[in-house]
C-alpha cells in the first residue's frame, strides 16, 4: 500500500505556512497556563484513560452528557478507531471524493474496500453514496480540500438510507454556519468528529472529539489505545474549550480574510469554490499548478499542491493573517506575470 503523505512541516521556520490549515492565531492564554500546571513529577503517572476532564469540558460546551463523547489523540486517531471497530477485511467504506486523503490510507490498512464516489456538480452530495450501502460512510463537512458545505438536512436524509455508520468529519465546522451535532444526539448511526487542531489552534497538542450515541461511543472505546491522550493534551483541550470566545474571535478574523482572499484570487483568474473552512481551493481548469506551487516555495511561501488527476490544476491555500495573505497575493501576481500560461 501507499502510506499517507502528510503536508510539509518544515522544522525551523522562515516560511509563510499556508499548507496544512493551521490557525494563524494563538490558542487561549489559558491553554499555556494549563500546560504549565502539568509540568510536575505527576508525569510519572499514566493519564486518565477516558480523559474525563476533557470530556466534561466538551459536555458542558456542547450540551450533551459525557457518555456521548469519545476523546481522541487528534481526530485522525478517532477515524482510525472507527475503522478498527467497524470494518472487517473486504467490507465497504464509502465517501465522496475528492476529500481528505487519509480515508484512503485507513481503508487500505483495514483491508477494506474503498467506494470512492465523485461529488456532484459544485460538490453536491452524490446520490450514489447511499447506494453503496457501506458499513461506514464518511462525509467530510466542510469538505477538504474544496471547503464546500453540504446542508445538514441532506446528511440527515442520508443517515436514514444507510445500513451502517455515517461519520461526519467536522474538523473545520467552526468556520461554517451549521453543524451536524444535533444528528449525533438524535440518531444512533451518526458519529460527528471534531478536532481542536484548526479552530482552537491546537494542532500541536493532538486533541479530537467524537460525538454519538452512548452505546456507539462505548463500543468504539473497546478498541482504542488505553491511554490515547497525554496528561498535557487533556489539560490543554479542556482549557481551550473553556475559553470559547477566543476561538470565536479568531474564527471571525479568519472568515473576513477568507472573503478578501477569495475575491483577489478570482481577480487573478482562479475559480474559487465558496469556502466554509479556513482554506480555499483555487483552480485554473486544465492548467497544472505545480509551477506556481514551486515558485511560491522559492519565495518561502508554502501552499498545498496535489499531484492527482482530480486536483493537479488547483492549489489549496490556508487562510493566514492579513499580512501573510498580502504577501501571498503579491507573490502570486508576480508569478502570474512571469510564468507564461501553458
Ligand atoms: C486536519 C483534519 C483532521 C485531523 O485533525 P487532527 O485532530 O489534527 O487529527 C481530520 N479530518 C480532516 C478533514 C482534517 O482536515
Tab-separated table of C-alpha atoms and ligand atoms in Angstrom:
chain	number	residue	atom	x	y	z
A	1	UNK	CA	0.000	0.000	0.000
A	2	UNK	CA	0.958	3.658	-0.292
A	3	UNK	CA	1.407	5.417	3.029
A	4	UNK	CA	-0.313	8.715	3.794
A	5	UNK	CA	1.724	11.741	2.745
A	6	UNK	CA	1.315	14.475	5.361
A	7	UNK	CA	1.685	18.106	4.329
A	8	UNK	CA	5.195	19.529	4.545
A	9	UNK	CA	6.127	20.566	8.093
A	10	UNK	CA	9.425	22.454	7.800
A	11	UNK	CA	11.125	22.392	11.207
A	12	UNK	CA	12.952	25.634	11.735
A	13	UNK	CA	10.640	28.321	10.466
A	14	UNK	CA	11.210	31.050	7.938
A	15	UNK	CA	8.170	30.024	5.886
A	16	UNK	CA	4.780	31.604	5.483
A	17	UNK	CA	2.938	28.362	6.116
A	18	UNK	CA	-0.366	28.148	4.281
A	19	UNK	CA	-0.287	24.417	3.509
A	20	UNK	CA	-1.820	22.457	6.398
A	21	UNK	CA	-4.697	24.622	7.624
A	22	UNK	CA	-3.265	25.567	10.980
A	23	UNK	CA	-4.723	28.608	12.723
A	24	UNK	CA	-2.511	31.698	12.348
A	25	UNK	CA	-3.646	32.980	15.758
A	26	UNK	CA	-2.510	31.568	19.111
A	27	UNK	CA	-4.682	29.452	21.406
A	28	UNK	CA	-6.311	30.935	24.506
A	29	UNK	CA	-3.724	32.015	27.123
A	30	UNK	CA	-5.492	29.585	29.455
A	31	UNK	CA	-4.037	26.739	27.391
A	32	UNK	CA	-0.497	27.787	28.213
A	33	UNK	CA	-1.371	28.041	31.911
A	34	UNK	CA	-2.964	24.582	31.858
A	35	UNK	CA	0.094	23.085	30.141
A	36	UNK	CA	2.310	24.753	32.762
A	37	UNK	CA	0.333	23.143	35.557
A	38	UNK	CA	1.151	19.731	34.022
A	39	UNK	CA	4.905	20.259	34.436
A	40	UNK	CA	5.209	18.266	37.663
A	41	UNK	CA	6.532	14.851	38.637
A	42	UNK	CA	2.974	13.568	38.190
A	43	UNK	CA	4.044	12.814	34.637
A	44	UNK	CA	5.290	9.514	36.094
A	45	UNK	CA	1.603	8.548	36.405
A	46	UNK	CA	-0.495	7.369	33.474
A	47	UNK	CA	-3.162	9.777	32.258
A	48	UNK	CA	-6.891	9.194	32.764
A	49	UNK	CA	-7.751	6.540	30.133
A	50	UNK	CA	-11.128	8.187	29.463
A	51	UNK	CA	-9.807	11.781	29.505
A	52	UNK	CA	-12.787	12.742	31.649
A	53	UNK	CA	-11.635	16.300	32.373
A	54	UNK	CA	-11.687	16.901	28.621
A	55	UNK	CA	-14.963	15.046	28.077
A	56	UNK	CA	-16.617	17.060	30.856
A	57	UNK	CA	-15.424	20.336	29.349
A	58	UNK	CA	-16.815	19.212	25.970
A	59	UNK	CA	-20.081	18.001	27.536
A	60	UNK	CA	-20.619	21.416	29.132
A	61	UNK	CA	-19.697	23.251	25.949
A	62	UNK	CA	-21.876	21.204	23.581
A	63	UNK	CA	-24.750	20.399	25.920
A	64	UNK	CA	-24.539	16.602	25.839
A	65	UNK	CA	-23.681	14.167	28.592
A	66	UNK	CA	-20.170	12.769	28.967
A	67	UNK	CA	-21.187	9.325	27.726
A	68	UNK	CA	-21.917	10.778	24.266
A	69	UNK	CA	-18.241	11.754	23.848
A	70	UNK	CA	-15.068	9.878	22.982
A	71	UNK	CA	-11.730	11.713	23.118
A	72	UNK	CA	-9.003	11.038	20.563
A	73	UNK	CA	-5.341	11.830	20.015
A	74	UNK	CA	-6.464	14.215	17.289
A	75	UNK	CA	-9.463	13.327	15.160
A	76	UNK	CA	-7.146	11.211	12.986
A	77	UNK	CA	-6.983	8.815	15.948
A	78	UNK	CA	-10.796	8.745	16.058
A	79	UNK	CA	-11.003	7.958	12.336
A	80	UNK	CA	-8.643	5.017	12.890
A	81	UNK	CA	-10.647	3.848	15.923
A	82	UNK	CA	-13.887	3.900	13.903
A	83	UNK	CA	-12.473	1.664	11.194
A	84	UNK	CA	-10.813	-0.645	13.718
A	85	UNK	CA	-14.178	-1.099	15.422
A	86	UNK	CA	-16.466	-1.273	12.405
A	87	UNK	CA	-14.905	-2.979	9.402
A	88	UNK	CA	-13.572	-6.407	8.592
A	89	UNK	CA	-11.365	-7.075	5.561
A	90	UNK	CA	-13.443	-6.677	2.408
A	91	UNK	CA	-16.186	-4.535	3.987
A	92	UNK	CA	-17.242	-1.451	2.056
A	93	UNK	CA	-16.306	2.052	3.226
A	94	UNK	CA	-17.798	4.843	1.097
A	95	UNK	CA	-17.053	8.554	0.772
A	96	UNK	CA	-17.446	11.341	-1.770
A	97	UNK	CA	-14.200	12.416	-3.481
A	98	UNK	CA	-12.048	14.412	-3.726
A	99	UNK	CA	-11.766	14.549	0.045
A	100	UNK	CA	-9.381	14.052	2.965
A	101	UNK	CA	-6.927	11.505	1.581
A	102	UNK	CA	-6.264	9.866	4.960
A	103	UNK	CA	-9.531	7.937	4.436
A	104	UNK	CA	-7.856	6.019	1.568
A	105	UNK	CA	-4.905	5.108	3.785
A	106	UNK	CA	-7.029	3.981	6.733
A	107	UNK	CA	-9.236	1.859	4.470
A	108	UNK	CA	-6.120	0.251	2.972
A	109	UNK	CA	-4.759	-0.544	6.459
A	110	UNK	CA	-8.081	-2.181	7.360
A	111	UNK	CA	-8.047	-4.252	4.150
A	112	UNK	CA	-11.500	-2.836	3.454
A	113	UNK	CA	-12.927	-1.835	0.057
A	114	UNK	CA	-12.980	1.898	-0.667
A	115	UNK	CA	-16.055	3.060	-2.590
A	116	UNK	CA	-14.929	6.473	-3.829
A	117	UNK	CA	-17.986	8.293	-5.197
A	118	UNK	CA	-17.297	11.531	-7.113
A	119	UNK	CA	-19.025	14.624	-5.727
A	120	UNK	CA	-21.775	16.088	-7.911
A	121	UNK	CA	-21.617	19.497	-9.570
A	122	UNK	CA	-20.395	22.198	-7.174
A	123	UNK	CA	-19.544	19.492	-4.649
A	124	UNK	CA	-23.130	18.352	-4.115
A	125	UNK	CA	-23.638	15.172	-2.087
A	126	UNK	CA	-23.804	12.351	-4.675
A	127	UNK	CA	-26.877	10.072	-4.668
A	128	UNK	CA	-24.660	7.044	-5.327
A	129	UNK	CA	-23.192	7.421	-1.840
A	130	UNK	CA	-26.277	5.863	-0.226
A	131	UNK	CA	-26.423	3.232	-2.980
A	132	UNK	CA	-23.005	1.914	-1.854
A	133	UNK	CA	-24.740	0.621	1.325
A	134	UNK	CA	-21.404	0.686	3.095
A	135	UNK	CA	-20.519	-0.436	6.603
A	136	UNK	CA	-19.048	3.036	7.192
A	137	UNK	CA	-19.751	6.200	5.171
A	138	UNK	CA	-17.520	9.247	5.669
A	139	UNK	CA	-18.616	12.761	4.793
A	140	UNK	CA	-16.098	15.499	5.450
A	141	UNK	CA	-18.153	18.662	6.064
A	142	UNK	CA	-16.952	21.298	5.320
A	143	UNK	CA	-15.073	19.171	2.822
A	144	UNK	CA	-11.312	19.247	2.405
A	145	UNK	CA	-9.875	20.316	0.017
A	146	UNK	CA	-12.903	22.086	-1.517
A	147	UNK	CA	-14.034	23.994	1.599
A	148	UNK	CA	-17.652	23.462	0.498
A	149	UNK	CA	-20.510	22.610	2.858
A	150	UNK	CA	-23.323	20.084	2.395
A	151	UNK	CA	-26.635	21.079	4.094
A	152	UNK	CA	-27.197	19.162	7.331
A	153	UNK	CA	-30.711	18.145	6.179
A	154	UNK	CA	-29.097	16.162	3.377
A	155	UNK	CA	-26.872	14.373	5.876
A	156	UNK	CA	-29.925	13.570	7.990
A	157	UNK	CA	-31.659	12.075	4.950
A	158	UNK	CA	-28.503	10.133	4.049
A	159	UNK	CA	-28.235	8.661	7.545
A	160	UNK	CA	-31.718	7.173	7.156
A	161	UNK	CA	-30.731	5.365	3.962
A	162	UNK	CA	-27.575	3.748	5.309
A	163	UNK	CA	-27.213	0.267	6.791
A	164	UNK	CA	-24.140	1.313	8.770
A	165	UNK	CA	-22.482	4.257	10.451
A	166	UNK	CA	-22.407	7.785	8.986
A	167	UNK	CA	-19.267	9.563	10.178
A	168	UNK	CA	-19.385	13.326	9.656
A	169	UNK	CA	-15.850	14.700	9.844
A	170	UNK	CA	-16.321	18.255	11.127
A	171	UNK	CA	-12.656	19.232	11.511
A	172	UNK	CA	-13.483	22.664	10.000
A	173	UNK	CA	-17.066	23.165	11.162
A	174	UNK	CA	-16.378	26.114	13.468
A	175	UNK	CA	-15.619	28.118	10.315
A	176	UNK	CA	-19.033	27.162	8.828
A	177	UNK	CA	-22.602	28.250	9.519
A	178	UNK	CA	-24.132	24.981	10.715
A	179	UNK	CA	-23.185	21.596	12.178
A	180	UNK	CA	-24.459	18.015	12.275
A	181	UNK	CA	-24.003	17.776	16.038
A	182	UNK	CA	-27.792	17.582	16.510
A	183	UNK	CA	-27.809	14.401	14.392
A	184	UNK	CA	-25.250	12.822	16.715
A	185	UNK	CA	-27.639	13.493	19.600
A	186	UNK	CA	-30.717	12.152	17.803
A	187	UNK	CA	-29.615	9.331	15.539
A	188	UNK	CA	-27.976	6.104	16.656
A	189	UNK	CA	-25.954	5.669	13.442
A	190	UNK	CA	-24.348	9.135	13.226
A	191	UNK	CA	-20.947	9.922	14.684
A	192	UNK	CA	-19.676	13.508	14.453
A	193	UNK	CA	-15.921	14.101	14.678
A	194	UNK	CA	-14.439	17.385	15.849
A	195	UNK	CA	-10.834	18.485	16.038
A	196	UNK	CA	-9.228	21.140	18.227
A	197	UNK	CA	-6.386	21.442	15.703
A	198	UNK	CA	-7.837	24.088	13.432
A	199	UNK	CA	-10.358	26.462	15.038
A	200	UNK	CA	-8.889	26.121	18.568
A	201	UNK	CA	-5.249	26.490	17.367
A	202	UNK	CA	-4.107	23.213	18.970
A	203	UNK	CA	-2.701	21.182	16.049
A	204	UNK	CA	0.468	20.502	18.029
A	205	UNK	CA	-1.427	19.132	21.050
A	206	UNK	CA	-3.453	16.404	19.257
A	207	UNK	CA	-6.995	16.617	20.593
A	208	UNK	CA	-10.117	15.302	18.840
A	209	UNK	CA	-13.662	14.563	19.982
A	210	UNK	CA	-16.287	12.125	18.676
A	211	UNK	CA	-19.975	12.700	19.468
A	212	UNK	CA	-22.527	9.903	19.167
A	213	UNK	CA	-24.988	7.661	20.939
A	214	UNK	CA	-23.640	6.283	24.245
A	215	UNK	CA	-23.658	2.670	23.001
A	216	UNK	CA	-21.748	3.651	19.854
A	217	UNK	CA	-19.194	5.526	21.948
A	218	UNK	CA	-18.830	2.628	24.398
A	219	UNK	CA	-18.210	0.070	21.621
A	220	UNK	CA	-15.563	2.289	19.913
A	221	UNK	CA	-13.907	2.633	23.305
A	222	UNK	CA	-13.100	-1.081	23.403
A	223	UNK	CA	-10.596	-0.764	20.550
A	224	UNK	CA	-8.832	2.482	21.362
A	225	UNK	CA	-5.357	2.669	22.874
A	226	UNK	CA	-5.972	2.778	26.627
A	227	UNK	CA	-4.019	5.999	27.140
A	228	UNK	CA	-4.607	7.704	23.824
A	229	UNK	CA	-4.326	11.266	25.196
A	230	UNK	CA	-1.454	12.500	27.322
A	231	UNK	CA	-1.985	14.423	30.546
A	232	UNK	CA	-0.868	17.552	28.723
A	233	UNK	CA	-3.312	17.098	25.827
A	234	UNK	CA	-6.222	16.501	28.183
A	235	UNK	CA	-5.456	19.660	30.171
A	236	UNK	CA	-4.836	21.795	27.072
A	237	UNK	CA	-8.023	20.613	25.362
A	238	UNK	CA	-10.185	21.254	28.411
A	239	UNK	CA	-8.715	24.760	28.837
A	240	UNK	CA	-9.288	25.595	25.157
A	241	UNK	CA	-12.945	24.518	25.299
A	242	UNK	CA	-13.476	26.625	28.418
A	243	UNK	CA	-12.377	29.766	26.518
A	244	UNK	CA	-14.758	29.504	23.602
A	245	UNK	CA	-14.883	33.271	22.962
A	246	UNK	CA	-11.211	33.419	21.974
A	247	UNK	CA	-11.836	30.728	19.372
A	248	UNK	CA	-14.908	32.564	18.029
A	249	UNK	CA	-12.916	35.825	17.706
A	250	UNK	CA	-10.209	34.099	15.705
A	251	UNK	CA	-12.791	32.388	13.512
A	252	UNK	CA	-14.339	35.781	12.696
A	253	UNK	CA	-10.946	37.197	11.694
A	254	UNK	CA	-10.228	34.173	9.522
A	255	UNK	CA	-13.653	34.486	7.831
A	256	UNK	CA	-13.005	38.142	6.968
A	257	UNK	CA	-9.588	37.325	5.497
A	258	UNK	CA	-11.080	34.344	3.638
A	259	UNK	CA	-13.570	36.621	1.851
A	260	UNK	CA	-10.809	39.002	0.772
A	261	UNK	CA	-8.509	36.155	-0.341
A	262	UNK	CA	-11.288	34.529	-2.389
A	263	UNK	CA	-12.114	37.805	-4.175
A	264	UNK	CA	-8.495	38.560	-5.003
A	265	UNK	CA	-7.860	35.044	-6.302
A	266	UNK	CA	-10.883	35.416	-8.591
A	267	UNK	CA	-9.402	38.724	-9.807
A	268	UNK	CA	-6.235	36.767	-10.652
A	269	UNK	CA	-8.310	34.413	-12.821
A	270	UNK	CA	-8.846	31.488	-10.438
A	271	UNK	CA	-12.124	29.696	-9.848
A	272	UNK	CA	-12.625	29.598	-6.087
A	273	UNK	CA	-15.218	27.292	-4.540
A	274	UNK	CA	-17.278	29.029	-1.825
A	275	UNK	CA	-15.422	28.087	1.356
A	276	UNK	CA	-16.846	27.500	4.818
A	277	UNK	CA	-13.454	26.385	6.124
A	278	UNK	CA	-10.133	28.104	6.949
A	279	UNK	CA	-8.731	27.447	3.488
A	280	UNK	CA	-9.765	27.977	-0.108
A	281	UNK	CA	-9.365	25.801	-3.193
A	282	UNK	CA	-8.244	27.917	-6.142
A	283	UNK	CA	-8.451	26.268	-9.536
A	284	UNK	CA	-7.372	27.061	-13.055
A	285	UNK	CA	-9.178	24.367	-15.024
A	286	UNK	CA	-6.733	22.357	-17.124
A	287	UNK	CA	-3.604	24.245	-16.033
A	288	UNK	CA	-1.118	22.355	-13.836
A	289	UNK	CA	-0.381	24.451	-10.746
A	290	UNK	CA	2.904	22.755	-9.861
A	291	UNK	CA	4.910	25.662	-11.298
A	292	UNK	CA	3.035	28.186	-9.172
A	293	UNK	CA	3.418	25.999	-6.076
A	294	UNK	CA	7.183	25.733	-6.682
A	295	UNK	CA	7.624	29.423	-7.428
A	296	UNK	CA	5.826	30.238	-4.158
A	297	UNK	CA	8.016	27.790	-2.261
A	298	UNK	CA	11.129	29.512	-3.659
A	299	UNK	CA	9.742	32.686	-2.108
A	300	UNK	CA	9.314	30.732	1.153
A	301	UNK	CA	5.536	30.564	0.942
A	302	UNK	CA	4.068	27.060	1.332
A	303	UNK	CA	0.650	26.132	-0.100
A	304	UNK	CA	-0.776	22.669	-0.828
A	305	UNK	CA	-0.416	21.156	-4.296
A	306	UNK	CA	-1.902	17.728	-5.054
A	307	UNK	CA	-0.298	15.747	-7.861
A	308	UNK	CA	-3.504	13.839	-8.668
A	309	UNK	CA	-5.641	13.816	-11.832
A	310	UNK	CA	-8.530	15.289	-9.792
A	311	UNK	CA	-6.628	18.233	-8.323
A	312	UNK	CA	-3.429	18.964	-10.281
A	313	UNK	CA	-4.947	22.232	-11.569
A	314	UNK	CA	-5.717	23.561	-8.077
A	315	UNK	CA	-3.942	24.967	-5.050
A	316	UNK	CA	-5.306	24.697	-1.534
A	317	UNK	CA	-4.404	27.803	0.428
A	318	UNK	CA	-4.823	28.169	4.200
A	319	UNK	CA	-6.263	31.465	5.383
A	320	UNK	CA	-3.394	33.063	7.304
A	321	UNK	CA	-3.136	36.519	8.864
A	322	UNK	CA	-3.868	39.527	6.671
A	323	UNK	CA	-0.126	40.198	6.349
A	324	UNK	CA	0.572	36.626	5.252
A	325	UNK	CA	-2.225	36.739	2.700
A	326	UNK	CA	-0.984	40.084	1.362
A	327	UNK	CA	2.471	38.545	0.865
A	328	UNK	CA	0.937	35.527	-0.877
A	329	UNK	CA	-1.207	37.629	-3.221
A	330	UNK	CA	1.716	39.859	-4.115
A	331	UNK	CA	3.845	36.804	-4.917
A	332	UNK	CA	1.066	35.205	-6.971
A	333	UNK	CA	0.544	38.359	-9.026
A	334	UNK	CA	4.309	38.487	-9.684
A	335	UNK	CA	4.422	34.808	-10.645
A	336	UNK	CA	1.392	35.190	-12.937
A	337	UNK	CA	3.162	37.981	-14.844
A	338	UNK	CA	6.394	35.951	-15.203
A	339	UNK	CA	5.029	32.450	-15.999
A	340	UNK	CA	3.518	32.264	-19.481
A	341	UNK	CA	0.215	30.372	-19.493
A	342	UNK	CA	0.741	26.823	-20.846
B	1	LIG	C1	-6.976	18.223	9.985
B	1	LIG	C2	-8.029	17.216	9.685
B	1	LIG	C3	-8.271	16.131	10.525
B	1	LIG	C4	-7.336	15.768	11.627
B	1	LIG	O1	-7.349	16.558	12.669
B	1	LIG	P1	-6.445	16.197	13.933
B	1	LIG	O2	-7.400	16.460	15.046
B	1	LIG	O3	-5.306	17.151	13.865
B	1	LIG	O4	-6.023	14.771	13.853
B	1	LIG	C5	-9.316	15.282	10.256
B	1	LIG	N1	-10.082	15.468	9.179
B	1	LIG	C6	-9.863	16.479	8.327
B	1	LIG	C7	-10.720	16.631	7.157
B	1	LIG	C8	-8.822	17.367	8.552
B	1	LIG	O5	-8.561	18.331	7.680
